[in-house]
CSV table of C-alpha atoms and ligand atoms in Angstrom, one decimal:
chain,number,residue,atom,x,y,z
N,1,MET,CA,-3.7,-3.2,31.9
N,2,LYS,CA,-5.5,-5.4,29.4
N,3,ASN,CA,-2.6,-7.6,28.1
N,4,TYR,CA,-3.3,-9.4,24.7
N,5,ARG,CA,-1.7,-12.5,23.2
N,6,ILE,CA,-0.9,-12.3,19.8
N,7,ALA,CA,0.8,-15.5,17.6
N,8,VAL,CA,3.2,-14.1,15.0
N,9,LEU,CA,3.9,-16.2,11.8
N,10,LYS,CA,6.3,-13.7,10.0
N,11,GLY,CA,6.7,-16.7,7.0
N,12,ASP,CA,9.1,-16.4,4.4
N,13,GLY,CA,10.7,-13.7,1.8
N,14,ILE,CA,10.0,-10.2,3.1
N,15,GLY,CA,7.8,-11.8,5.9
N,16,PRO,CA,9.7,-11.4,8.9
N,17,GLU,CA,10.8,-7.7,7.7
N,18,ILE,CA,6.9,-6.6,7.3
N,19,VAL,CA,6.3,-8.2,10.3
N,20,ASN,CA,8.8,-6.7,12.6
N,21,GLU,CA,7.5,-3.1,11.4
N,22,ALA,CA,4.0,-4.1,12.5
N,23,MET,CA,4.6,-5.5,15.7
N,24,LYS,CA,7.0,-1.7,16.2
N,25,VAL,CA,3.9,0.1,15.4
N,26,LEU,CA,1.6,-2.4,17.4
N,27,ASP,CA,3.8,-2.0,20.7
N,28,ALA,CA,3.6,2.0,19.6
N,29,VAL,CA,0.2,2.6,19.6
N,30,ALA,CA,-0.4,0.0,22.9
N,31,ALA,CA,2.2,2.5,24.6
N,32,LYS,CA,-0.4,5.4,23.9
N,33,CYS,CA,-3.2,3.8,24.6
N,34,GLY,CA,-2.8,1.8,28.1
N,35,PHE,CA,-2.6,-1.9,26.8
N,36,THR,CA,-0.1,-4.2,26.5
N,37,VAL,CA,1.1,-7.1,23.7
N,38,GLU,CA,2.6,-10.3,24.2
N,39,TYR,CA,3.6,-12.1,21.1
N,40,ASP,CA,4.2,-15.8,20.3
N,41,GLU,CA,6.2,-16.4,17.2
N,42,ALA,CA,5.8,-20.0,15.4
N,43,LEU,CA,6.6,-21.2,12.1
N,44,LEU,CA,4.4,-21.5,8.9
N,45,GLY,CA,5.6,-22.1,5.5
N,46,GLY,CA,9.0,-22.4,3.6
N,47,CYS,CA,10.8,-22.0,7.3
N,48,ALA,CA,8.6,-24.5,8.9
N,49,ILE,CA,9.4,-27.1,6.4
N,50,ASP,CA,13.1,-26.0,6.3
N,51,ALA,CA,12.9,-26.4,10.6
N,52,THR,CA,10.7,-29.4,10.9
N,53,GLY,CA,9.7,-31.2,7.9
N,54,VAL,CA,6.1,-30.0,7.6
N,55,PRO,CA,4.5,-26.7,6.4
N,56,LEU,CA,2.0,-26.3,9.3
N,57,PRO,CA,3.7,-28.0,12.4
N,58,ASP,CA,1.0,-28.6,15.5
N,59,GLU,CA,2.9,-26.3,17.8
N,60,THR,CA,1.7,-23.4,15.4
N,61,VAL,CA,-1.7,-24.6,15.4
N,62,ALA,CA,-1.6,-24.6,19.2
N,63,LYS,CA,-0.1,-21.3,19.7
N,64,CYS,CA,-2.7,-19.5,17.3
N,65,LYS,CA,-5.5,-21.2,19.1
N,66,ALA,CA,-4.0,-20.1,22.3
N,67,ALA,CA,-3.8,-16.0,21.2
N,68,ASP,CA,-6.3,-13.7,21.1
N,69,SER,CA,-5.2,-13.1,17.2
N,70,THR,CA,-2.9,-13.9,15.1
N,71,LEU,CA,-0.5,-11.8,12.7
N,72,LEU,CA,0.8,-13.7,9.5
N,73,GLY,CA,3.5,-11.8,7.0
N,74,ALA,CA,3.8,-14.0,3.6
N,75,VAL,CA,4.7,-17.6,2.6
N,76,GLY,CA,6.5,-19.0,0.2
N,77,GLY,CA,9.3,-18.5,-2.5
N,78,PRO,CA,11.5,-20.6,-5.1
N,79,LYS,CA,13.6,-22.7,-2.7
N,80,TRP,CA,10.2,-24.5,-2.2
N,81,ASP,CA,8.7,-24.5,-5.6
N,82,SER,CA,9.8,-28.0,-6.7
N,83,MET,CA,8.4,-29.9,-3.7
N,84,PRO,CA,5.7,-32.3,-3.6
N,85,GLY,CA,1.9,-30.6,-3.1
N,86,ASN,CA,1.3,-31.6,0.3
N,87,LEU,CA,4.7,-30.1,0.9
N,88,ARG,CA,4.5,-27.2,-0.6
N,89,PRO,CA,4.5,-23.5,2.1
N,90,GLU,CA,1.0,-22.6,0.3
N,91,LYS,CA,-0.3,-26.1,2.2
N,92,GLY,CA,-0.1,-24.8,5.8
N,93,LEU,CA,-1.8,-21.4,4.6
N,94,LEU,CA,-4.7,-23.3,3.4
N,95,GLY,CA,-4.0,-25.4,6.9
N,96,ILE,CA,-4.0,-22.7,9.4
N,97,ARG,CA,-7.4,-21.3,7.7
N,98,ALA,CA,-8.7,-24.5,7.9
N,99,ALA,CA,-7.6,-25.4,11.5
N,100,LEU,CA,-8.9,-21.8,13.0
N,101,GLY,CA,-12.1,-22.3,11.5
N,102,LEU,CA,-12.1,-19.3,9.4
N,103,PHE,CA,-15.0,-18.9,7.3
N,104,ALA,CA,-15.0,-15.1,6.2
N,105,ASN,CA,-12.6,-13.3,4.2
N,106,LEU,CA,-12.6,-9.7,5.0
N,107,ARG,CA,-11.2,-7.3,2.0
N,108,PRO,CA,-11.1,-3.7,2.1
N,109,ALA,CA,-10.4,-1.9,-0.6
N,110,ARG,CA,-10.2,1.7,-0.2
N,111,ILE,CA,-8.2,4.8,-1.6
N,112,PHE,CA,-5.6,6.6,0.5
N,113,GLU,CA,-5.9,10.7,-0.3
N,114,PRO,CA,-2.0,10.9,-1.1
N,115,LEU,CA,-2.0,7.5,-3.3
N,116,ARG,CA,-4.8,8.6,-5.5
N,117,ASP,CA,-2.8,9.0,-8.9
N,118,ALA,CA,-1.5,5.6,-8.2
N,119,SER,CA,-5.4,4.1,-8.7
N,120,PRO,CA,-6.0,3.1,-12.5
N,121,LEU,CA,-9.2,4.5,-12.6
N,122,ARG,CA,-10.0,8.1,-13.1
N,123,PRO,CA,-10.6,10.8,-10.3
N,124,ASP,CA,-14.3,11.4,-11.2
N,125,ILE,CA,-14.8,7.8,-11.3
N,126,ILE,CA,-13.3,7.3,-7.7
N,127,GLY,CA,-15.1,10.6,-6.9
N,128,GLY,CA,-15.0,11.7,-3.1
N,129,SER,CA,-13.5,9.0,-1.0
N,130,LEU,CA,-13.8,5.2,-1.7
N,131,ASP,CA,-14.1,2.5,1.1
N,132,ILE,CA,-15.3,-0.5,0.4
N,133,MET,CA,-15.3,-4.1,2.5
N,134,VAL,CA,-15.8,-6.9,0.5
N,135,VAL,CA,-17.1,-10.3,2.6
N,136,ARG,CA,-16.3,-13.2,0.9
N,137,GLU,CA,-17.5,-16.9,2.1
N,138,LEU,CA,-14.3,-18.9,2.6
N,139,THR,CA,-14.9,-22.3,3.2
N,140,GLY,CA,-17.6,-23.4,1.3
N,141,GLY,CA,-19.3,-23.2,-2.5
N,142,ILE,CA,-17.8,-24.6,-5.4
N,143,TYR,CA,-14.1,-24.6,-4.2
N,144,PHE,CA,-15.2,-27.4,-1.8
N,145,GLY,CA,-18.0,-29.0,-3.5
N,146,GLU,CA,-18.1,-32.2,-5.0
N,147,ARG,CA,-16.0,-32.3,-8.0
N,148,GLY,CA,-15.0,-35.3,-10.6
N,149,ARG,CA,-14.4,-36.3,-14.4
N,150,LEU,CA,-16.4,-38.7,-16.1
N,151,GLU,CA,-16.6,-40.2,-19.1
N,152,GLU,CA,-19.8,-39.5,-21.5
N,153,ASN,CA,-20.6,-41.2,-24.7
N,154,GLY,CA,-16.7,-41.3,-24.7
N,155,VAL,CA,-16.4,-37.6,-24.2
N,156,GLN,CA,-14.6,-36.5,-21.3
N,157,ALA,CA,-16.1,-34.3,-18.7
N,158,ALA,CA,-15.8,-32.6,-15.6
N,159,TYR,CA,-17.8,-30.9,-13.3
N,160,ASP,CA,-17.8,-28.6,-9.9
N,161,THR,CA,-20.4,-28.2,-7.4
N,162,GLU,CA,-21.8,-24.9,-5.8
N,163,LYS,CA,-23.5,-25.9,-2.6
N,164,TYR,CA,-24.2,-23.6,0.3
N,165,SER,CA,-26.2,-24.8,3.3
N,166,VAL,CA,-28.6,-21.6,5.4
N,167,PRO,CA,-26.2,-21.9,8.4
N,168,GLU,CA,-23.5,-21.7,5.8
N,169,ILE,CA,-25.1,-18.2,4.8
N,170,GLN,CA,-26.1,-16.9,7.7
N,171,ARG,CA,-22.8,-17.3,9.7
N,172,ILE,CA,-21.2,-14.7,6.7
N,173,ALA,CA,-24.5,-12.8,6.1
N,174,ARG,CA,-24.3,-11.9,10.2
N,175,ILE,CA,-20.6,-11.0,9.7
N,176,ALA,CA,-21.6,-8.7,6.8
N,177,PHE,CA,-24.6,-6.8,9.0
N,178,ASP,CA,-22.2,-6.5,12.3
N,179,LEU,CA,-19.6,-5.2,9.8
N,180,ALA,CA,-22.2,-2.7,8.3
N,181,MET,CA,-23.7,-1.5,11.6
N,182,LYS,CA,-19.6,-0.3,12.7
N,183,ARG,CA,-19.4,1.4,9.0
N,184,ASN,CA,-21.9,3.2,6.7
N,185,LYS,CA,-24.8,0.4,7.0
N,186,LYS,CA,-25.2,-0.5,3.9
N,187,VAL,CA,-24.9,-4.3,2.6
N,188,CYS,CA,-24.9,-5.6,-1.0
N,189,SER,CA,-25.6,-9.2,-1.6
N,190,VAL,CA,-24.0,-10.4,-4.9
N,191,ASP,CA,-24.9,-13.8,-6.4
N,192,LYS,CA,-26.5,-15.1,-9.4
N,193,ALA,CA,-30.1,-15.7,-8.2
N,194,ASN,CA,-31.0,-15.3,-12.1
N,195,VAL,CA,-30.0,-19.0,-12.8
N,196,LEU,CA,-27.8,-20.4,-9.9
N,197,GLU,CA,-30.3,-22.2,-7.2
N,198,SER,CA,-27.6,-21.8,-4.6
N,199,SER,CA,-27.7,-18.3,-5.3
N,200,ARG,CA,-31.2,-18.3,-4.9
N,201,LEU,CA,-31.3,-20.1,-1.5
N,202,TRP,CA,-28.4,-17.3,-1.0
N,203,ARG,CA,-30.9,-14.5,-1.2
N,204,GLU,CA,-33.4,-15.8,0.6
N,205,THR,CA,-31.4,-16.4,3.8
N,206,VAL,CA,-30.1,-13.0,3.5
N,207,THR,CA,-33.0,-11.2,3.2
N,208,GLU,CA,-34.4,-13.2,6.1
N,209,MET,CA,-31.2,-12.2,8.6
N,210,ALA,CA,-31.8,-8.2,7.7
N,211,LYS,CA,-35.2,-8.1,9.5
N,212,GLU,CA,-32.6,-8.3,12.4
N,213,TYR,CA,-31.0,-5.0,11.0
N,214,PRO,CA,-33.6,-2.5,10.4
N,215,GLU,CA,-30.8,0.0,10.4
N,216,VAL,CA,-28.9,-1.4,7.6
N,217,GLU,CA,-30.0,-1.1,4.1
N,218,LEU,CA,-29.8,-4.3,2.1
N,219,SER,CA,-29.6,-4.3,-1.5
N,220,TYR,CA,-28.7,-7.0,-4.3
N,221,MET,CA,-26.8,-7.3,-7.3
N,222,TYR,CA,-26.0,-10.0,-9.9
N,223,VAL,CA,-22.1,-10.5,-9.9
N,224,ASP,CA,-21.6,-9.6,-13.2
N,225,ASN,CA,-23.0,-6.4,-12.6
N,226,CYS,CA,-21.2,-5.7,-9.4
N,227,ALA,CA,-17.9,-6.5,-11.3
N,228,MET,CA,-18.9,-3.7,-14.2
N,229,GLN,CA,-19.9,-1.5,-11.2
N,230,LEU,CA,-17.0,-1.5,-9.2
N,231,VAL,CA,-14.9,0.2,-11.9
N,232,ARG,CA,-17.9,2.3,-13.1
N,233,ASN,CA,-19.1,3.8,-9.7
N,234,PRO,CA,-17.6,2.0,-6.6
N,235,ALA,CA,-18.7,4.8,-4.2
N,236,GLN,CA,-22.0,3.2,-4.0
N,237,PHE,CA,-20.6,0.3,-2.3
N,238,ASP,CA,-19.8,0.1,1.9
N,239,VAL,CA,-20.1,-3.9,2.2
N,240,VAL,CA,-20.4,-6.5,-0.6
N,241,LEU,CA,-21.3,-10.1,0.6
N,242,THR,CA,-20.4,-12.7,-1.5
N,243,SER,CA,-19.5,-16.5,-2.1
N,244,ASN,CA,-16.3,-18.4,-2.1
N,245,ILE,CA,-15.8,-18.0,-5.8
N,246,PHE,CA,-17.5,-14.7,-6.6
N,247,GLY,CA,-15.6,-13.2,-3.6
N,248,ASP,CA,-12.4,-14.9,-4.9
N,249,ILE,CA,-12.6,-12.4,-8.2
N,250,LEU,CA,-14.6,-9.7,-6.8
N,251,SER,CA,-11.9,-8.7,-4.1
N,252,ASP,CA,-9.3,-8.8,-6.4
N,253,GLU,CA,-10.9,-6.5,-8.5
N,254,ALA,CA,-11.9,-3.9,-5.8
N,255,SER,CA,-8.5,-4.0,-4.1
N,256,MET,CA,-7.0,-2.9,-7.4
N,257,ILE,CA,-8.7,0.3,-7.1
N,258,SER,CA,-6.5,1.0,-4.5
N,259,GLY,CA,-3.3,0.9,-6.9
N,260,SER,CA,-0.9,-0.6,-4.8
N,261,ILE,CA,-0.3,-4.0,-3.6
N,262,GLY,CA,1.7,-2.8,-0.8
N,263,MET,CA,-1.2,-1.3,0.9
N,264,LEU,CA,-3.9,-3.8,0.8
N,265,ALA,CA,-4.7,-5.4,4.5
N,266,SER,CA,-7.0,-8.8,5.2
N,267,ALA,CA,-8.9,-10.3,7.8
N,268,SER,CA,-10.0,-13.9,8.0
N,269,LEU,CA,-12.4,-14.6,10.8
N,270,GLY,CA,-13.8,-17.8,12.6
N,271,GLU,CA,-16.4,-18.2,15.2
N,272,SER,CA,-14.1,-17.5,17.9
N,273,GLY,CA,-13.4,-14.0,16.3
N,274,SER,CA,-10.0,-14.2,17.1
N,275,GLY,CA,-8.8,-14.3,13.7
N,276,LEU,CA,-5.8,-14.1,11.2
N,277,TYR,CA,-4.9,-10.7,10.2
N,278,GLU,CA,-2.0,-10.4,7.1
N,279,PRO,CA,-1.4,-8.6,3.9
N,280,ILE,CA,-2.8,-9.9,0.4
N,281,HIS,CA,0.7,-9.7,-1.2
N,282,GLY,CA,3.0,-12.6,-0.9
N,283,SER,CA,6.3,-13.2,0.1
N,284,ALA,CA,8.1,-10.9,-2.2
N,285,PRO,CA,11.6,-13.0,-2.8
N,286,ASP,CA,12.3,-10.7,-5.3
N,287,ILE,CA,13.1,-7.9,-2.8
N,288,ALA,CA,13.5,-9.7,-0.2
N,289,GLY,CA,16.1,-9.0,2.9
N,290,GLN,CA,16.9,-6.0,1.3
N,291,ASN,CA,14.8,-3.8,3.6
N,292,ILE,CA,12.9,-2.3,0.9
N,293,ALA,CA,9.4,-3.9,1.1
N,294,ASN,CA,6.2,-1.7,1.8
N,295,PRO,CA,5.2,-2.8,5.3
N,296,LEU,CA,2.5,-0.5,5.2
N,297,ALA,CA,-0.3,-3.8,4.5
N,298,THR,CA,0.9,-5.3,7.5
N,299,ILE,CA,0.6,-2.3,9.5
N,300,LEU,CA,-3.0,-1.9,8.4
N,301,SER,CA,-3.9,-5.5,9.0
N,302,VAL,CA,-2.7,-5.0,12.8
N,303,ALA,CA,-5.2,-1.7,12.3
N,304,MET,CA,-7.8,-4.3,11.0
N,305,MET,CA,-7.0,-6.9,13.8
N,306,LEU,CA,-7.4,-4.0,16.6
N,307,LYS,CA,-10.8,-3.2,15.3
N,308,TYR,CA,-12.5,-6.4,14.7
N,309,SER,CA,-10.9,-8.8,17.1
N,310,LEU,CA,-9.5,-7.0,20.0
N,311,GLY,CA,-12.1,-4.3,20.2
N,312,GLU,CA,-9.4,-1.2,20.5
N,313,SER,CA,-10.9,0.7,17.7
N,314,GLU,CA,-9.5,4.0,19.2
N,315,ALA,CA,-5.5,2.3,18.9
N,316,SER,CA,-6.9,0.9,15.1
N,317,ASP,CA,-8.1,4.6,13.9
N,318,MET,CA,-5.0,6.0,15.4
N,319,ILE,CA,-3.0,3.7,13.1
N,320,GLU,CA,-4.7,4.1,10.2
N,321,LYS,CA,-4.7,8.0,10.0
N,322,ALA,CA,-1.1,7.7,10.9
N,323,VAL,CA,-0.7,5.2,7.9
N,324,ALA,CA,-2.6,8.3,5.9
N,325,GLU,CA,-0.5,11.1,7.3
N,326,VAL,CA,3.0,9.7,6.3
N,327,LEU,CA,2.0,9.1,2.5
N,328,ASN,CA,2.0,12.9,2.1
N,329,GLU,CA,5.8,12.9,3.5
N,330,VAL,CA,7.6,9.8,2.5
N,331,ARG,CA,7.3,6.6,-0.1
N,332,THR,CA,8.5,3.1,0.2
N,333,PRO,CA,10.2,2.5,-3.7
N,334,ASP,CA,7.2,0.7,-4.9
N,335,ILE,CA,4.8,3.6,-4.4
N,336,TYR,CA,7.6,6.1,-4.8
N,337,VAL,CA,7.0,9.2,-6.8
N,338,GLU,CA,9.2,12.3,-7.3
N,339,GLY,CA,8.6,14.8,-4.6
N,340,PHE,CA,8.3,12.4,-1.7
N,341,ARG,CA,11.5,10.9,0.4
N,342,LYS,CA,12.5,7.5,-0.5
N,343,VAL,CA,12.4,5.5,2.9
N,344,SER,CA,13.0,1.8,3.4
N,345,CYS,CA,10.9,-0.7,5.2
N,346,SER,CA,12.1,-0.6,8.5
N,347,GLU,CA,12.2,3.7,8.7
N,348,MET,CA,8.2,3.3,7.3
N,349,GLY,CA,7.7,1.4,10.4
N,350,ASP,CA,9.6,4.5,12.3
N,351,GLU,CA,7.5,7.4,10.5
N,352,VAL,CA,4.0,5.5,11.3
N,353,CYS,CA,5.2,5.2,14.9
N,354,SER,CA,6.2,9.0,15.1
N,355,HIS,CA,2.6,9.9,13.7
N,356,LEU,CA,0.7,8.0,15.7
Q,1,NAD,P1,3.8,-11.6,-4.6
Q,1,NAD,O1,2.8,-10.8,-4.0
Q,1,NAD,O2,5.0,-12.3,-3.7
Q,1,NAD,O3,5.1,-10.2,-5.7
Q,1,NAD,C1,3.9,-9.9,-6.2
Q,1,NAD,C2,5.2,-8.2,-6.8
Q,1,NAD,O4,4.6,-7.5,-6.1
Q,1,NAD,C3,6.9,-8.4,-6.7
Q,1,NAD,O5,7.4,-7.9,-7.9
Q,1,NAD,C4,7.0,-8.1,-5.7
Q,1,NAD,O6,8.2,-7.5,-5.7
Q,1,NAD,C5,5.6,-7.1,-5.3
Q,1,NAD,N1,5.6,-6.8,-4.0
Q,1,NAD,C6,4.5,-7.6,-3.2
Q,1,NAD,N2,4.5,-6.9,-2.0
Q,1,NAD,C7,5.4,-6.1,-1.6
Q,1,NAD,C8,5.4,-5.4,-0.7
Q,1,NAD,N3,4.9,-5.2,0.4
Q,1,NAD,N4,6.5,-4.0,-0.8
Q,1,NAD,C9,6.4,-3.8,-2.2
Q,1,NAD,N5,6.5,-5.1,-3.0
Q,1,NAD,C10,5.7,-5.8,-3.0
Q,1,NAD,O7,3.3,-12.6,-5.4
Q,1,NAD,P2,4.5,-13.5,-6.2
Q,1,NAD,O8,5.5,-13.1,-7.0
Q,1,NAD,O9,3.4,-14.1,-7.4
Q,1,NAD,O10,4.8,-14.7,-5.3
Q,1,NAD,C11,6.2,-15.0,-4.6
Q,1,NAD,C12,5.6,-16.1,-3.5
Q,1,NAD,O11,4.4,-15.6,-2.8
Q,1,NAD,C13,5.2,-17.2,-4.4
Q,1,NAD,O12,6.0,-18.2,-3.6
Q,1,NAD,C14,3.8,-17.4,-3.8
Q,1,NAD,O13,3.3,-18.7,-3.7
Q,1,NAD,C15,3.5,-16.5,-2.8
Q,1,NAD,N6,2.5,-15.9,-2.1
Q,1,NAD,C16,1.8,-16.0,-0.9
Q,1,NAD,C17,0.5,-15.6,-0.6
Q,1,NAD,C18,0.3,-15.5,1.2
Q,1,NAD,O14,1.6,-16.0,1.8
Q,1,NAD,N7,-0.6,-14.9,1.3
Q,1,NAD,C19,0.2,-14.6,-1.5
Q,1,NAD,C20,0.2,-14.7,-2.7
Q,1,NAD,C21,1.9,-15.3,-2.6
């Protein structure tokens, strides 16, 4: 029987509560699909600072590198807010992404039919169904380019540099095209090629790569137009491929279409394919320890892990289907509306398991 080794970083705040439910669901789907899962827990963030003095202990990096994939809850909280910059929980997050060489960030934005009303978009704009995957480059561009301050004629100035190399663009484009092949075979590459030279190289490189994927329909869009189209006609998108800074902004915009932060999963991938999977929300210290957090974003992150890192697509689809079904019956407080049964975090995990 196939066995997967998963590194588990529960983190802080609601992290342990939501990850426990995701592990419960992963165990249940594994039993149904005929594979087993072994967990290797490690510390990250505030809990790691408390136990070891640093947000990312070497042991955590080693465990993640040895695993088939990594599941992360969330890190941070008021307890560590006054720590110096390099000792803050978030530093651990950036550190583990760098240590695992994760250069691609995948953020799905989709509407679960029963949560249609939670979307800030009108039903006629959402259309029949909505399922967008934003693929954001994660380790290059302006966030990592040369920056500095200078004085010009007695006036203070500052600069940041947007720079991309062909191999950097190729590897992220390949992720987008490969994903599109498993989805609706459409890639929209988003840039600012009417102004930026780095965008022109981006466009040339993506165009070249498209020749390897004749089945994929490639289109281009300027980032300002894309920001508009996401709220005007979001159903036109399948895979959106873009740079670090544009992806940062567009993925937040796209994810809000689904209406609830407790539902949003994400994946970060590197060369090895093992990846790091986590909900996009934070550690929600305001509701931690009360068993009321919504575990669905973390459960859906597990579904992404099964599909994109473990090659267990059937198990992944089973989880997504179960989540869609439970939303017709039960709700955690963050997505509760009248007419549904209100459930706790752990009850939501049980409900998903029973719908598998
Ligand atoms: P947050 O996402 O933790 O919370 C924002 C709001 O959404 C809160 O009201 C919270 O209760 C609610 N919420 C979030 N997730 C929920 C869930 N699963 N179920 C129900 N409600 C949920 O953002 P914040 O309050 O800005 O940050 C809190 C802490 O988390 C900070 O220390 C921040 O640095 C950290 N953070 C961590 C990550 C991460 O680990 N990836 C991401 C963002 C923020």
